[in-house]
XYZ file of C-alpha atoms in Angstrom:
634
model
C 84.300 75.874 65.228
C 82.874 73.052 64.049
C 84.397 69.451 63.599
C 87.198 67.813 65.487
C 90.214 70.054 66.331
C 93.486 69.466 64.845
C 96.331 68.834 66.777
C 99.567 68.611 64.461
C 100.746 71.891 65.098
C 100.478 71.755 68.951
C 102.629 71.124 71.599
C 101.635 69.002 74.312
C 103.276 68.579 77.848
C 101.855 65.783 79.797
C 102.042 63.958 83.102
C 99.063 61.494 84.010
C 96.466 62.907 85.248
C 97.381 66.290 83.746
C 98.312 67.459 80.132
C 98.716 70.929 78.419
C 98.279 71.841 74.423
C 99.672 74.893 73.643
C 100.743 76.833 70.425
C 104.299 76.923 69.709
C 104.694 80.150 71.774
C 103.434 78.363 74.593
C 99.877 80.467 74.377
C 96.845 78.705 74.590
C 93.677 79.953 72.717
C 90.932 77.838 70.701
C 90.556 74.459 69.400
C 92.130 71.765 71.834
C 94.641 74.059 73.076
C 94.134 74.006 76.900
C 95.098 72.623 80.318
C 93.491 69.313 81.216
C 92.846 67.079 84.327
C 91.837 63.790 82.829
C 88.753 64.336 80.905
C 88.189 68.001 81.863
C 89.702 71.422 80.430
C 90.176 73.510 83.415
C 91.866 76.421 81.013
C 90.761 76.912 77.851
C 92.827 80.357 77.239
C 96.232 81.567 78.445
C 97.480 84.354 76.590
C 100.541 86.240 77.527
C 101.013 89.743 76.200
C 104.471 91.884 76.333
C 104.474 95.761 76.393
C 107.344 98.244 76.421
C 106.383 101.865 77.097
C 102.756 101.288 76.348
C 103.505 99.527 72.767
C 102.920 95.780 72.516
C 106.206 93.718 71.754
C 106.108 90.858 68.931
C 106.974 87.523 70.169
C 108.468 84.931 67.773
C 108.621 81.379 68.444
C 112.162 79.748 68.130
C 111.825 76.555 69.374
C 110.410 74.006 71.668
C 112.197 71.624 73.648
C 111.294 68.514 75.596
C 113.458 68.338 78.383
C 112.474 65.536 80.266
C 108.749 63.429 80.684
C 106.521 66.535 81.580
C 108.681 69.447 81.146
C 108.790 71.651 77.947
C 110.747 74.632 77.402
C 109.424 77.563 74.997
C 112.156 79.825 73.576
C 110.682 82.667 71.894
C 112.338 85.874 70.516
C 111.196 89.443 71.599
C 111.331 91.992 68.789
C 112.057 95.527 70.065
C 112.270 98.444 68.115
C 116.045 99.042 67.221
C 116.927 95.509 67.437
C 119.650 94.066 65.202
C 118.827 90.628 63.415
C 120.603 88.937 66.678
C 117.805 87.625 68.627
C 119.624 89.348 72.039
C 116.332 89.405 73.817
C 114.685 85.778 74.817
C 111.501 84.955 76.435
C 111.891 81.567 77.723
C 108.627 79.803 79.055
C 109.671 76.522 81.095
C 106.381 74.722 81.751
C 106.330 71.189 84.148
C 103.525 69.149 84.585
C 103.296 66.773 87.110
C 100.486 64.937 89.003
C 99.559 67.965 91.010
C 99.001 69.953 88.027
C 100.985 72.853 85.931
C 103.846 75.302 87.048
C 105.803 77.474 84.445
C 108.536 80.121 85.136
C 108.637 82.908 82.172
C 112.499 84.514 82.341
C 113.258 87.341 80.065
C 116.936 87.026 78.923
C 118.549 90.387 78.165
C 121.766 90.109 76.281
C 121.791 93.382 74.774
C 123.324 96.981 76.250
C 119.972 98.425 76.743
C 118.024 98.511 80.113
C 114.272 98.521 79.893
C 111.038 97.547 81.850
C 108.730 95.026 80.203
C 105.218 94.629 81.531
C 103.758 90.793 81.076
C 99.898 90.454 80.995
C 98.826 86.911 81.158
C 95.017 86.485 80.379
C 93.272 83.255 81.703
C 90.102 81.917 81.226
C 88.970 79.006 83.477
C 86.977 76.240 81.771
C 85.040 73.036 82.613
C 84.439 71.890 79.551
C 84.446 67.833 79.066
C 86.380 66.056 76.414
C 83.587 65.224 74.508
C 82.379 68.552 73.702
C 86.198 69.641 73.038
C 86.382 66.620 70.413
C 83.423 67.951 68.849
C 84.566 71.447 68.348
C 82.226 72.660 70.546
C 83.058 76.304 72.489
C 84.278 76.383 75.839
C 82.179 76.762 79.080
C 82.407 80.137 80.643
C 83.346 79.848 84.249
C 83.685 82.637 86.926
C 86.652 81.822 89.244
C 86.503 84.101 92.317
C 89.874 84.294 94.002
C 91.634 82.075 91.753
C 89.608 79.045 92.496
C 86.805 77.021 90.331
C 85.142 73.474 90.104
C 82.146 71.596 89.391
C 82.103 69.242 92.054
C 84.422 66.426 90.667
C 87.198 68.602 88.863
C 88.885 71.408 90.889
C 91.339 73.905 89.406
C 93.368 76.573 91.929
C 95.414 79.638 90.234
C 98.485 80.915 92.348
C 100.885 83.634 91.251
C 101.687 85.497 94.436
C 104.042 88.045 92.811
C 101.362 89.195 90.412
C 98.751 92.004 90.350
C 95.485 90.000 89.641
C 92.493 91.618 87.569
C 89.265 89.804 87.715
C 86.562 89.826 85.412
C 83.380 87.768 84.751
C 84.680 84.633 82.728
C 88.425 85.483 82.922
C 91.462 87.106 85.216
C 94.450 88.791 84.038
C 98.039 88.746 86.166
C 100.485 91.149 85.607
C 103.965 91.620 86.366
C 106.762 94.546 85.678
C 110.169 93.225 85.206
C 113.068 95.609 85.479
C 115.932 94.311 82.902
C 119.125 95.699 83.398
C 121.728 95.055 80.478
C 123.178 91.638 79.990
C 120.447 90.413 82.819
C 117.765 88.179 83.562
C 114.544 88.595 85.439
C 111.855 86.014 85.749
C 108.005 85.608 86.998
C 105.935 82.196 87.610
C 102.550 81.107 88.271
C 101.301 77.262 88.771
C 97.945 75.520 88.749
C 96.980 72.935 91.158
C 94.158 70.519 89.891
C 92.395 67.020 91.057
C 89.654 65.202 89.751
C 87.991 63.096 92.399
C 85.432 61.392 90.134
C 87.621 59.238 88.075
C 88.524 55.377 88.702
C 92.264 55.798 87.908
C 95.276 57.956 89.127
C 99.008 58.410 88.444
C 100.685 55.023 88.569
C 103.450 54.352 91.358
C 105.484 51.824 88.909
C 108.660 53.015 87.600
C 107.781 52.912 84.270
C 109.644 51.928 80.914
C 112.680 54.372 81.531
C 113.946 52.646 84.422
C 113.181 48.915 83.290
C 114.511 49.489 79.898
C 117.847 51.024 81.123
C 118.322 47.751 83.136
C 117.118 45.416 80.528
C 119.163 46.622 77.803
C 120.024 43.730 75.398
C 123.473 42.686 74.827
C 123.124 41.869 71.184
C 125.039 43.599 68.537
C 123.488 46.340 66.435
C 123.011 45.527 63.017
C 123.352 48.134 60.200
C 125.504 51.058 60.385
C 126.206 52.738 63.658
C 124.253 56.089 62.441
C 121.154 54.116 62.023
C 121.369 52.212 65.573
C 121.952 55.752 67.038
C 118.428 56.863 65.320
C 116.551 53.942 66.866
C 118.456 54.643 70.450
C 116.906 58.221 70.236
C 113.580 57.027 69.221
C 113.525 54.405 71.948
C 114.684 57.223 74.575
C 111.678 59.725 73.481
C 109.130 56.676 73.306
C 110.324 55.692 76.783
C 109.664 59.336 78.097
C 106.331 59.540 76.061
C 105.408 56.334 77.700
C 106.334 57.464 81.329
C 103.730 60.325 80.612
C 101.261 58.122 79.982
C 101.651 55.647 82.797
C 98.307 55.460 84.895
C 97.003 52.889 87.882
C 93.909 52.054 89.410
C 92.717 54.810 92.213
C 92.212 52.177 94.771
C 95.256 50.087 93.430
C 97.739 52.290 91.870
C 100.385 49.516 91.601
C 97.973 48.251 88.945
C 99.866 50.178 86.179
C 98.701 50.662 82.574
C 99.197 52.781 79.475
C 96.243 55.466 78.826
C 95.874 54.771 75.184
C 97.031 58.306 74.050
C 96.736 62.382 74.500
C 94.641 64.062 74.270
C 91.729 62.032 73.355
C 92.172 58.588 75.053
C 93.759 59.696 78.217
C 92.141 56.692 79.905
C 92.091 52.723 80.168
C 91.437 51.139 76.867
C 91.372 47.400 76.411
C 92.440 46.985 73.177
C 95.233 49.867 73.255
C 96.439 49.323 76.557
C 96.928 45.274 75.933
C 98.725 45.758 72.543
C 101.245 48.377 74.152
C 101.944 45.952 77.113
C 102.274 42.988 74.427
C 105.014 44.985 72.522
C 106.475 45.906 75.888
C 106.692 42.308 77.183
C 110.158 42.166 77.310
C 110.846 45.374 78.433
C 108.363 46.116 80.910
C 106.384 43.136 82.137
C 105.413 44.870 85.149
C 103.360 47.307 83.421
C 101.725 44.123 81.522
C 100.974 42.392 84.724
C 98.852 45.771 85.875
C 97.058 45.794 82.499
C 95.920 42.223 82.831
C 94.911 42.918 86.504
C 93.033 45.964 85.674
C 91.219 44.724 82.891
C 90.280 41.584 84.828
C 88.760 43.441 87.690
C 86.522 44.956 84.788
C 85.488 41.724 82.876
C 82.046 41.414 81.787
C 79.578 39.517 84.082
C 76.271 39.760 82.377
C 74.636 40.229 79.064
C 73.873 43.854 78.326
C 73.364 45.189 74.867
C 73.623 48.657 75.243
C 77.074 48.889 76.736
C 78.267 45.114 74.860
C 78.873 43.349 77.792
C 79.089 39.742 77.885
C 80.263 37.279 80.389
C 83.976 36.972 80.361
C 84.542 39.820 77.837
C 87.141 42.435 77.826
C 86.229 45.875 77.723
C 86.909 48.305 75.316
C 87.254 51.946 77.390
C 86.780 53.393 80.388
C 85.366 56.973 80.850
C 84.014 59.575 83.271
C 80.985 60.719 81.295
C 80.817 58.698 78.078
C 81.269 59.611 74.719
C 79.081 61.362 71.887
C 80.610 61.896 68.764
C 80.144 61.248 65.122
C 82.223 59.252 62.588
C 81.894 58.073 59.024
C 79.354 55.435 60.293
C 77.247 58.341 61.866
C 76.205 59.236 65.415
C 78.307 57.155 68.092
C 76.951 57.476 71.939
C 79.124 55.260 74.246
C 78.623 54.230 77.809
C 81.114 55.187 80.565
C 82.117 51.361 80.566
C 82.096 50.126 76.719
C 82.734 46.721 75.668
C 82.401 47.107 71.889
C 85.434 45.262 71.078
C 85.734 41.769 69.264
C 89.702 41.298 69.816
C 90.470 42.593 73.772
C 89.359 39.269 74.828
C 91.685 36.944 72.910
C 94.535 39.462 73.324
C 94.157 39.674 76.974
C 94.505 35.971 76.980
C 97.873 36.187 75.059
C 99.239 38.753 77.171
C 98.195 36.862 80.434
C 99.827 33.653 78.861
C 103.242 35.444 77.788
C 103.610 37.147 81.215
C 103.196 33.690 83.194
C 105.357 32.101 80.830
C 107.885 35.073 82.057
C 107.820 34.308 85.174
C 104.490 35.641 86.777
C 102.524 32.315 87.530
C 102.497 33.549 91.337
C 101.091 37.025 90.589
C 98.727 35.685 87.874
C 97.412 32.226 89.562
C 94.541 33.919 91.195
C 92.999 35.034 87.970
C 93.037 31.742 85.964
C 89.397 31.362 86.710
C 89.035 34.814 84.360
C 91.425 33.244 82.038
C 89.073 30.413 81.402
C 85.793 32.778 81.639
C 87.835 34.526 78.510
C 88.173 31.344 76.551
C 84.731 30.454 77.178
C 83.590 34.089 75.745
C 85.817 33.286 72.524
C 83.700 29.808 71.999
C 80.439 31.198 72.860
C 79.274 34.995 72.621
C 82.195 35.700 70.676
C 81.116 33.350 68.029
C 77.560 34.196 67.663
C 76.078 32.482 64.800
C 78.386 29.246 65.738
C 80.549 29.057 62.830
C 83.751 29.142 64.591
C 84.853 32.665 63.914
C 84.666 35.679 65.939
C 82.514 38.387 64.483
C 80.580 41.580 65.706
C 77.466 43.668 65.132
C 76.431 46.425 66.835
C 73.350 45.758 68.550
C 72.709 48.990 70.527
C 72.472 51.002 67.644
C 74.506 53.766 69.057
C 77.969 51.944 69.473
C 80.797 51.443 67.304
C 79.759 49.927 63.997
C 83.594 48.287 63.488
C 85.058 46.791 66.542
C 88.588 45.651 65.740
C 91.335 48.094 65.762
C 90.209 49.803 62.601
C 87.178 50.791 64.374
C 85.781 53.686 62.102
C 82.813 53.394 60.561
C 84.014 53.418 57.270
C 87.315 51.156 57.778
C 85.911 47.954 56.404
C 85.603 47.898 52.527
C 85.633 45.594 49.673
C 88.353 46.258 46.786
C 86.139 48.597 44.683
C 85.324 50.720 48.008
C 81.929 49.440 49.065
C 80.817 48.942 52.459
C 80.941 45.542 54.068
C 77.893 44.797 55.985
C 78.031 43.157 59.131
C 78.224 41.026 61.053
C 81.884 41.078 60.359
C 84.610 38.467 61.103
C 87.888 40.136 61.141
C 90.800 38.100 59.565
C 93.482 38.962 62.481
C 90.668 38.178 65.128
C 90.457 34.598 64.154
C 94.085 34.666 64.493
C 94.135 36.141 67.819
C 91.536 33.470 69.033
C 93.522 30.744 67.373
C 96.214 31.769 69.424
C 94.382 32.639 72.697
C 92.546 29.055 72.602
C 95.914 26.836 72.193
C 98.062 29.168 74.499
C 95.567 29.631 77.160
C 94.104 26.275 76.991
C 97.612 24.748 77.186
C 97.930 26.586 80.628
C 94.745 25.844 81.795
C 95.714 22.074 81.300
C 98.714 22.464 83.019
C 96.897 23.344 86.199
C 94.657 20.367 86.142
C 91.953 21.917 84.126
C 89.854 19.897 81.314
C 91.043 21.930 78.467
C 91.026 19.793 75.609
C 88.108 21.289 73.817
C 89.965 24.596 73.625
C 93.005 23.116 71.010
C 90.143 20.897 69.515
C 88.264 24.195 68.461
C 91.695 25.755 67.481
C 92.290 23.197 65.207
C 89.119 23.631 63.682
C 89.255 27.345 63.544
C 92.522 27.008 61.800
C 91.584 24.529 59.078
C 88.366 26.703 58.193
C 90.156 29.739 58.208
C 92.674 28.282 55.328
C 89.874 27.440 53.126
C 87.500 30.416 53.575
C 89.650 33.516 54.486
C 92.806 33.068 51.134
C 91.658 35.023 47.986
C 93.701 35.286 45.032
C 95.971 33.280 42.978
C 99.701 32.009 43.546
C 101.989 35.064 44.224
C 98.944 37.190 44.830
C 96.995 35.190 47.374
C 96.611 36.492 50.854
C 93.830 36.417 53.716
C 90.947 38.631 53.090
C 90.528 41.416 55.507
C 87.242 39.939 56.693
C 84.134 37.708 56.126
C 80.461 40.082 55.575
C 77.264 39.359 56.843
C 76.617 36.842 53.952
C 80.457 34.959 54.823
C 81.460 36.461 51.515
C 85.625 37.079 51.782
C 86.124 40.793 51.598
C 88.566 41.472 49.012
C 91.153 44.248 48.899
C 94.635 43.940 50.549
C 94.841 45.286 53.639
C 97.314 45.638 56.703
C 95.023 43.286 58.958
C 96.623 40.465 57.489
C 100.120 40.869 58.944
C 98.588 40.699 62.804
C 98.042 36.618 61.708
C 101.508 36.501 61.900
C 102.883 35.068 65.207
C 99.794 33.420 66.069
C 99.996 30.240 64.557
C 97.096 30.098 62.323
C 99.238 30.107 59.502
C 101.782 27.369 58.185
C 105.152 28.528 57.561
C 104.784 29.059 53.811
C 101.586 30.920 54.190
C 103.240 33.258 56.671
C 106.144 33.709 54.215
C 103.283 34.521 51.707
C 101.904 37.195 53.705
C 105.005 38.919 54.333
C 105.971 39.110 51.264
C 102.705 40.361 50.027
C 102.809 43.262 52.733
C 106.225 44.151 51.190
C 104.832 44.712 47.794
C 104.677 48.321 46.844
C 100.905 48.907 47.166
C 101.210 48.561 50.618
C 104.331 49.420 52.060
C 105.385 52.946 51.665
C 108.912 54.453 52.463
C 107.477 54.934 55.851
C 105.998 51.619 56.738
C 103.024 49.585 55.676
C 99.642 51.287 54.851
C 96.371 50.340 56.397
C 94.861 49.718 52.767
C 96.423 48.959 49.149
C 96.777 51.713 46.866
C 94.877 49.688 44.446
C 91.620 49.555 46.435
C 88.693 51.899 45.472
C 88.641 53.402 49.039
C 92.311 54.080 49.535
C 93.387 57.620 50.615
C 96.633 58.243 52.318
C 94.773 60.687 54.864
C 91.869 58.585 55.702
C 91.816 57.439 59.395
C 91.996 53.533 58.484
C 91.799 52.891 54.649
C 95.291 53.988 53.444
C 96.960 56.254 56.271
C 100.267 54.488 58.184
C 99.992 53.454 61.463
C 103.073 52.685 63.956
C 101.578 50.168 66.319
C 100.200 48.441 62.894
C 103.742 47.929 61.886
C 104.854 47.230 65.207
C 102.282 44.155 65.674
C 103.286 42.935 62.276
C 107.053 43.424 62.987
C 106.589 41.372 66.091
C 104.613 38.683 64.333
C 107.228 38.362 61.719
C 110.026 37.906 64.382
C 108.036 35.387 66.147
C 107.737 33.477 62.841
C 111.505 33.962 62.177
C 111.023 35.853 59.184
C 113.863 38.474 60.548
C 114.743 40.181 57.220
C 111.294 41.180 56.490
C 111.010 42.559 59.994
C 114.090 44.576 59.319
C 112.754 46.173 56.534
C 109.661 47.256 57.788
C 111.601 48.324 61.286
C 113.825 50.481 58.789
C 110.729 52.045 57.133
C 108.970 53.043 60.329
C 111.798 54.207 62.190
C 112.540 56.377 59.220
C 109.061 57.727 60.061
C 110.186 58.324 63.449
C 113.117 60.487 62.562
C 110.699 62.596 60.501
C 108.522 63.212 63.252
C 111.479 64.080 65.772
C 110.984 60.621 67.226
C 107.627 61.704 68.991
C 105.509 59.016 66.417
C 102.047 60.009 66.231
C 98.862 58.029 66.290
C 99.017 57.920 62.506
C 100.136 59.579 59.378
C 99.908 59.749 55.668
C 102.336 59.143 52.840
C 101.538 60.309 49.309
C 101.775 57.719 46.690
C 104.800 57.996 44.395
C 107.142 59.911 46.687
C 110.434 58.424 47.820
C 111.935 58.675 50.994
C 112.656 62.268 50.155
C 109.292 63.138 50.298
C 108.306 63.627 54.181
C 105.085 61.949 55.424
C 102.061 64.046 55.878
C 100.669 64.753 59.394
C 97.301 63.577 60.360
C 95.977 66.364 61.679
C 93.618 65.109 64.534
C 96.232 62.395 65.613
C 97.130 61.824 69.214
C 100.584 62.575 69.896
C 102.074 60.809 72.243
C 99.997 57.681 71.568
C 101.254 54.767 73.735
C 101.121 51.833 71.152
C 102.889 54.168 68.936
C 105.662 54.595 71.446
C 105.636 50.985 72.081
C 106.691 50.393 68.335
C 110.058 51.938 69.049
C 111.134 48.796 71.251
C 109.989 46.144 68.864
C 111.678 48.034 65.750
C 114.561 48.185 67.962
C 114.684 44.386 68.747
C 114.144 43.832 64.462
C 116.968 46.010 63.770
C 119.398 44.179 66.177
C 118.733 40.698 64.584
C 121.273 38.955 62.600
C 120.182 35.836 60.266
């Protein structure tokens, strides 16, 4: 198989640090399917075969139920000769993933008047492939597991099925059970897999997570809109809370420093931007995770200038992995080191989260990090603005890193209206909004602590004035902030969702904020299921392009949050109702991104992006800001 495996038809069951990706019957066989501990796949094949009197029994998947975080039930019908249309013989597989590993009970329920003996054969292929190789579409690594144990010195696996007959071969083993089923009876068998990875920096969190805190922090406001609509939002937040809990990580040395892993399966680790934005969207519901996020990233803040990793003093990192990442995207070959700093926006976003938590009552916990806060502001004023023009800009100096370093970080994401690629260095519009807010908010906080911080406010005002005169394009109702400035300081035209992230930062006047909200709500950007990343009128638009026309939940979430801050409640409710409609279409487990075909109304469903992570932390967090928007009244 070549290329990144698709995920849209797979069923995930996960709880940090472990995850299982299966087909709809509960089996694993090919592509991204498998059992993982962190970034190592430990089983690539788990194939169940049932026979009756030597003849194979057909297994028909009926449904998959997410009962709670880390618990999936696969309900299958067994087709036995002579059956009626009623599915009277069921195979129910209850799979539970927790911090120790995976366990599964396989129960056959016989509601017929017949007695029979079923043989179950579960073929297992051990694996030790890295996430990097799986994402690149490379084949599984053959592993010999003697006595049900295998490891690579860092990741360890132990298989346990004491009631099964075990048959071992060179690269796989088979567990066999015989179930004697009487009429109207049930028989079951079970297996488990213990897993651990001793090499990573992160572990399962000790924090309660969003589920418990959201329950304690239910907002008392009366819901706006029909009750049925509110019930759907409640369902979305319930599923989102469960998904967020399954992504909750902590530092191995300080598990109380909790943060949300970016997403499963590809981004099952700490990401600067992703973890910050998730915490930002949940700052009202779960500030304790926000605190852990700030602390975990502060502990890894840049200390020196290292071009190969993108590290600079005061800068907040992009991602942390055990082994780094080798892959390709539209911009070419990418080779990222285990700790990588290629992000232009994580640092000002970190400052904003720091200040919001401080203002929310966490000054005692955050006061030891004030020097880190000042270092981040200094980075915004110095290395972040490499050419001294006041704007944050990026260019990959290593030749192997990310060509684009905002949240739209694919190699083809920053395009002119005619579809041409913008040339780096790139100054993204939203990064200037983040920088403005960070300088104003962070500088004010430092000033209150006795630090001479007037220069930050002065610089912020200079940025605001220059942004207004430089970034705005178009005339009248068609004017909007351009997505970026290119290497020649030209405004990259073509309406994109990036402008929505300026809302709530303070860089826009009130009339400009309303103009941005109105532009985002025009039909070339606003689909029946949320705001598109790029206008349908642009030459690069494609509804299933990663960043050039798809719809991202968190993109809409950040825009909704900014609209609420600006007092644009009606616009916020419009966007929230659209993205909530998409959540319902995806059974309330919102994927990382999806496509909306042009010309289709709300009766045409959104199209899954086949390689999309699901669950994705910031997509799940969007449920809560959408719920806040739908509760507001004018």
